[in-house]
C-alpha positions as protocol buffer text, in pm:
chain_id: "A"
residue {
  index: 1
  type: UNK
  ca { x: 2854 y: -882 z: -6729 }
}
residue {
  index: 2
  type: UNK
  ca { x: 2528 y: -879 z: -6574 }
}
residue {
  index: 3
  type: UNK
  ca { x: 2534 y: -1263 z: -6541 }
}
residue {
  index: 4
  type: UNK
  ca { x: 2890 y: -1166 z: -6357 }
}
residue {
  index: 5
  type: UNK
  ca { x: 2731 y: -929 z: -6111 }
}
residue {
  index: 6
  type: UNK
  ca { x: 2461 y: -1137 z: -5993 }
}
residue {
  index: 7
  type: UNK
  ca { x: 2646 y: -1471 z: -5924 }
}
residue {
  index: 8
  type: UNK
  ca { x: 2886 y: -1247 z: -5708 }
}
residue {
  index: 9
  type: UNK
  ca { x: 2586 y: -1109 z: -5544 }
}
residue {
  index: 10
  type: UNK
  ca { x: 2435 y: -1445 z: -5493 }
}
residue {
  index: 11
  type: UNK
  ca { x: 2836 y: -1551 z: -5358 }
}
residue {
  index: 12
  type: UNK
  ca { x: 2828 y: -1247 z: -5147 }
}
residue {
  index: 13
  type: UNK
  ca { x: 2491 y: -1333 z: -4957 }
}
residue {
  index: 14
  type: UNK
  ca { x: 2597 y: -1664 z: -4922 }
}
residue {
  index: 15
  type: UNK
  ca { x: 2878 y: -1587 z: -4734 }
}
residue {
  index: 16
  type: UNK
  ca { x: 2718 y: -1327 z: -4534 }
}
residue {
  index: 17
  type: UNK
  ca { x: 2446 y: -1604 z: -4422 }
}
residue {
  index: 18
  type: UNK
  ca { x: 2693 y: -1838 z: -4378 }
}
residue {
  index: 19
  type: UNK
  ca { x: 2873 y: -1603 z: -4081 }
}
residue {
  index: 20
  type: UNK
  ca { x: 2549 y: -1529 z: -3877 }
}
residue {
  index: 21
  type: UNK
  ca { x: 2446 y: -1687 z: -3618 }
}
residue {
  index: 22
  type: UNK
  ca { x: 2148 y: -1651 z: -3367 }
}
residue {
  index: 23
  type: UNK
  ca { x: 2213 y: -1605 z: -2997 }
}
residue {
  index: 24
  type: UNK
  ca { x: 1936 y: -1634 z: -2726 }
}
residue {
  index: 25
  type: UNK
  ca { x: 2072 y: -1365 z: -2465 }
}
residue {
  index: 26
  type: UNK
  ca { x: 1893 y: -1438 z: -2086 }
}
residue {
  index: 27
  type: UNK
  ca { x: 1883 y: -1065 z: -1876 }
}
residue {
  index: 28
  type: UNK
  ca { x: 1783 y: -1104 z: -1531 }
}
residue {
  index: 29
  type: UNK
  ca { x: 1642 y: -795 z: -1341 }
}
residue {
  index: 30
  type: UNK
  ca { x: 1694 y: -810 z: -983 }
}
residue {
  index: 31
  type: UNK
  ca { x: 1356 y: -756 z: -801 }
}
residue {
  index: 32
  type: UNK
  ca { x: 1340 y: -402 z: -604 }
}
residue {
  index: 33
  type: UNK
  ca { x: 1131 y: -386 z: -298 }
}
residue {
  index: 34
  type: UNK
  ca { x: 1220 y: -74 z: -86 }
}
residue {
  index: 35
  type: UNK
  ca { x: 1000 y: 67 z: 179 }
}
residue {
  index: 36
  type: UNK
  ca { x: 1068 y: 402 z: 331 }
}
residue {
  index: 37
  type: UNK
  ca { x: 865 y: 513 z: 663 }
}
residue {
  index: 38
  type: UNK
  ca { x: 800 y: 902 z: 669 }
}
residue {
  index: 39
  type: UNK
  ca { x: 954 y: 1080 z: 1042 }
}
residue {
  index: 40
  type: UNK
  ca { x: 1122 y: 769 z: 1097 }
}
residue {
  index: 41
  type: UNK
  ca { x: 1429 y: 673 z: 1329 }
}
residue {
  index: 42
  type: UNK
  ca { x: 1428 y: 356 z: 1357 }
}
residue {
  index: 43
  type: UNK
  ca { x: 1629 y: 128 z: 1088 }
}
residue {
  index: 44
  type: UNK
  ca { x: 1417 y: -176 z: 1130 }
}
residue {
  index: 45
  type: UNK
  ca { x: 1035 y: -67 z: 961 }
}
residue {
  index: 46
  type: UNK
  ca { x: 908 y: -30 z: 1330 }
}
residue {
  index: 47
  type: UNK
  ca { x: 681 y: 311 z: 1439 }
}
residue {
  index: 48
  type: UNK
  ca { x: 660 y: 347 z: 1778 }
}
residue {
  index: 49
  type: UNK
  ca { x: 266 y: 417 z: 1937 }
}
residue {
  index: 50
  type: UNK
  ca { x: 171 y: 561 z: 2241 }
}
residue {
  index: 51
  type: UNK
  ca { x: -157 y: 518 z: 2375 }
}
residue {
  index: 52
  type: UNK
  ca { x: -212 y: 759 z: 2684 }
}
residue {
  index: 53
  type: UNK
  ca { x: -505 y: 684 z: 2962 }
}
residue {
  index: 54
  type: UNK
  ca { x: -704 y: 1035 z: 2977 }
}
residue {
  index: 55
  type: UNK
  ca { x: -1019 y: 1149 z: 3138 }
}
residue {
  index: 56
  type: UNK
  ca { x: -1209 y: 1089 z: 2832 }
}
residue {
  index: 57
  type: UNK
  ca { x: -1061 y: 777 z: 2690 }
}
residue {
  index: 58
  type: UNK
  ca { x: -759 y: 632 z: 2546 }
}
residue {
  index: 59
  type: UNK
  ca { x: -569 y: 897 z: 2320 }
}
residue {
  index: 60
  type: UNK
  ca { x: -327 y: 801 z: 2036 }
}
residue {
  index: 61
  type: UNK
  ca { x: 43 y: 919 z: 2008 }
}
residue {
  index: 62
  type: UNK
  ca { x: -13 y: 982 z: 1643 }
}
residue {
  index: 63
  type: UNK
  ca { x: -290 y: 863 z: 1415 }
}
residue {
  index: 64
  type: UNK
  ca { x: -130 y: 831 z: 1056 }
}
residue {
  index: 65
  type: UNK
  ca { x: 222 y: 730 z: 926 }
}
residue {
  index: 66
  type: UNK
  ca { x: 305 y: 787 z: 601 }
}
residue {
  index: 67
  type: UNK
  ca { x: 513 y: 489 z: 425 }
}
residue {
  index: 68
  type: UNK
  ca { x: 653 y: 475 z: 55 }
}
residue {
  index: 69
  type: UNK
  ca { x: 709 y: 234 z: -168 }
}
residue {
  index: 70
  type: UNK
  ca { x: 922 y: 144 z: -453 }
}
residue {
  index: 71
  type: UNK
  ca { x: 894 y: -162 z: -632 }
}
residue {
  index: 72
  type: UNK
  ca { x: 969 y: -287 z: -987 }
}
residue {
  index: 73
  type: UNK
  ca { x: 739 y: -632 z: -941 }
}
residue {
  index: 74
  type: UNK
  ca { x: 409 y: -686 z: -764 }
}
residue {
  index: 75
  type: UNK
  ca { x: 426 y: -657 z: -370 }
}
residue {
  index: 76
  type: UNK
  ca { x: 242 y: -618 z: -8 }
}
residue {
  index: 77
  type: UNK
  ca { x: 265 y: -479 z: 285 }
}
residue {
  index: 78
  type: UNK
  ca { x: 227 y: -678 z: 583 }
}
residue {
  index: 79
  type: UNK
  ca { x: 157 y: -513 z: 963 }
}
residue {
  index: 80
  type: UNK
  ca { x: 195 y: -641 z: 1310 }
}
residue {
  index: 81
  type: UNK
  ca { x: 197 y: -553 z: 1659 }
}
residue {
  index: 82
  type: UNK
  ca { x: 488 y: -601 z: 1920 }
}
residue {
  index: 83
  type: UNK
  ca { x: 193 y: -621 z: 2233 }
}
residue {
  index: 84
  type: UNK
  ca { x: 14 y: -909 z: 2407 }
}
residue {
  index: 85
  type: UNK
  ca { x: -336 y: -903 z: 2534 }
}
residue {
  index: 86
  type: UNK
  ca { x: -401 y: -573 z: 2468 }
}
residue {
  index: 87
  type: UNK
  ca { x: -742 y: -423 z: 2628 }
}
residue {
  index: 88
  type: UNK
  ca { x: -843 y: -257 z: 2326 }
}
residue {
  index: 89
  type: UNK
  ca { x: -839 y: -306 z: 1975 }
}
residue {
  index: 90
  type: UNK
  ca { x: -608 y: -145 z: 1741 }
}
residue {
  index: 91
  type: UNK
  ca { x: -683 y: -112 z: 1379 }
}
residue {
  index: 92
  type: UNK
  ca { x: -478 y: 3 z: 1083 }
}
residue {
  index: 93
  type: UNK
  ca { x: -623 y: 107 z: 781 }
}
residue {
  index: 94
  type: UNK
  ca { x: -468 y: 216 z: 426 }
}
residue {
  index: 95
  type: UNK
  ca { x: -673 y: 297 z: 110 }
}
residue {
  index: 96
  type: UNK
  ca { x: -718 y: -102 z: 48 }
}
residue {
  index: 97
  type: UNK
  ca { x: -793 y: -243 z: 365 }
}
residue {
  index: 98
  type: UNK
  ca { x: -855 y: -227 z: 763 }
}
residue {
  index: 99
  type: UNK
  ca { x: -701 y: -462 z: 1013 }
}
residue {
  index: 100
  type: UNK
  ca { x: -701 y: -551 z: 1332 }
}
residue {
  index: 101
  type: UNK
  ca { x: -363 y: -525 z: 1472 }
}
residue {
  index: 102
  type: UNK
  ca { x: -202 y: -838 z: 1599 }
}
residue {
  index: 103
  type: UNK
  ca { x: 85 y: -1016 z: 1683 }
}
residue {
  index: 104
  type: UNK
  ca { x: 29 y: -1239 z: 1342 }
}
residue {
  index: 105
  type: UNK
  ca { x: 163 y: -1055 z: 968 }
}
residue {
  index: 106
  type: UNK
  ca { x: -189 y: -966 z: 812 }
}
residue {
  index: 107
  type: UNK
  ca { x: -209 y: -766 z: 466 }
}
residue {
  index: 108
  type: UNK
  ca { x: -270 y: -380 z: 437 }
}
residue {
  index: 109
  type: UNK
  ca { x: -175 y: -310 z: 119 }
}
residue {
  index: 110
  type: UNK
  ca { x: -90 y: -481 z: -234 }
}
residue {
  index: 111
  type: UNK
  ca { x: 48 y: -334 z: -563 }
}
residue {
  index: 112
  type: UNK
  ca { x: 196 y: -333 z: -850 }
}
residue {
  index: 113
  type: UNK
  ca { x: 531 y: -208 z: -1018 }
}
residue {
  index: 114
  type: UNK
  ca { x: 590 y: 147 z: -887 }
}
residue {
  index: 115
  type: UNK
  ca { x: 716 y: 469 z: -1115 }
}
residue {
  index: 116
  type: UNK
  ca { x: 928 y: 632 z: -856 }
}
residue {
  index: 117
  type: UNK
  ca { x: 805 y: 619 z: -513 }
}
residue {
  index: 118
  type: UNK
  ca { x: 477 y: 597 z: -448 }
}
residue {
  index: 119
  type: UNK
  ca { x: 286 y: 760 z: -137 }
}
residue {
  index: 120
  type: UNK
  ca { x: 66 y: 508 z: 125 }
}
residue {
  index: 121
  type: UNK
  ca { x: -69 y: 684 z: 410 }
}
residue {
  index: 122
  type: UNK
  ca { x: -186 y: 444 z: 703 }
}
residue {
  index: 123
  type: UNK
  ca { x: -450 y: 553 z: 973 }
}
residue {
  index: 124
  type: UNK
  ca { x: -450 y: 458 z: 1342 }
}
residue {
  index: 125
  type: UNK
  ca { x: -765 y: 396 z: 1531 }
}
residue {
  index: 126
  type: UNK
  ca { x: -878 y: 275 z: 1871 }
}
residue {
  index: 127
  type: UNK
  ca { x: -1187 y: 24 z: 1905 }
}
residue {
  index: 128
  type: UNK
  ca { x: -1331 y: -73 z: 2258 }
}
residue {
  index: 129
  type: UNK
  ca { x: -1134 y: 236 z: 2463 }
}
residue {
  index: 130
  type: UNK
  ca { x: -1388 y: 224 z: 2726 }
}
residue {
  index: 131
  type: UNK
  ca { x: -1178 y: -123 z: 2849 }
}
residue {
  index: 132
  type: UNK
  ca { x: -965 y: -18 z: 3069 }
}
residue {
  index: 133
  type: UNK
  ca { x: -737 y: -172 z: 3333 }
}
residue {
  index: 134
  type: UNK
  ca { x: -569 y: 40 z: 3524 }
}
residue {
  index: 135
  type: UNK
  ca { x: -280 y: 98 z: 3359 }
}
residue {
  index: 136
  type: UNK
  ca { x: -231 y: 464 z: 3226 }
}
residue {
  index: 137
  type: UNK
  ca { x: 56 y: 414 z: 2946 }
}
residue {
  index: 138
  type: UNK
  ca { x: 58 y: 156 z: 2651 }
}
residue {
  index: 139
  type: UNK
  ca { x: 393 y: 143 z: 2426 }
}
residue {
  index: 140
  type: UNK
  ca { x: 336 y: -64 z: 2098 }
}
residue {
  index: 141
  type: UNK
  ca { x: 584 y: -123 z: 1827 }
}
residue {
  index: 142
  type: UNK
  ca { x: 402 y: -152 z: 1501 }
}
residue {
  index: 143
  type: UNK
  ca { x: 607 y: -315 z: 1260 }
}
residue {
  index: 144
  type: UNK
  ca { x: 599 y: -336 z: 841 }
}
residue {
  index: 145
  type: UNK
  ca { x: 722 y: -584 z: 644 }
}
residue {
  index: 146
  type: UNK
  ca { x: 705 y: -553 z: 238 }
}
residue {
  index: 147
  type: UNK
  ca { x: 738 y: -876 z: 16 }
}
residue {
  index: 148
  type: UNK
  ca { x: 610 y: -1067 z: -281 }
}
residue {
  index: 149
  type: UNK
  ca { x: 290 y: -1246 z: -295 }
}
């Protein structure tokens, strides 16, 4: 009887090995990049500046804008300037870096995956505001642009 039992045991495992198989199963997660800029209007990642002529100086519209990001893979933010031969130097600075603003894409900030949105701050600043020439009102368009390195 017990000689019984185990060859159907045996019969039984055999079969039960015989049905599986192994599968190699491929996921692919699409890559999430969002940026979101803080008091925004515009749709396309731009923040408008103004920079006013005064009796002191040159005077800033606004000297931070707060951006956010949410990403599930590593990622930077790139800055630019919509301006040509401006008479004065505008920088942009985050917790990582400080830049010269130009027409060219230079890094401000890089990252990692994000849990939930995640806060980044960026500061305005004049250089050289003594260089003036004789025109009273500057509009720049600074523009963001978040990607993969």
């Amino acid at each position: 009887m017990l000689r019984l039992v185990f060859i159907l045991f045996i019969g039984l495992s055999f079969l039960a090995s015989a049905q599986s198989a192994e599968h190699s199963i491929k996921v692919a997660i699409p890559v999430i990049l969002q940026l979101r800029i803080q008091d925004a209007v515009s749709a396309d990642f731009s923040v408008p500046l103004e920079i006013q002529e005064t009796d002191t100086g040159l005077e800033l519209s606004q000297s931070k804008t707060r951006l956010e990001v949410l990403a599930n893979t590593s990622w930077q933010l790139q800055v630019k300037v919509q301006a040509k031969d401006l008479p004065f130097r505008l920088r942009a600075s985050s917790s990582q870096a400080s830049v010269d603003l130009t027409a060219y894409p230079q890094v401000l900030a890089r990252g990692e995956a994000t849990a939930g949105w995640q806060d980044l701050p960026i500061y305005y600043d004049l250089k050289n505001q003594s260089v003036l020439h004789g025109q009273k009102h500057y509009q720049i368009e600074v523009y963001y642009f978040l990607s993969q390195p």
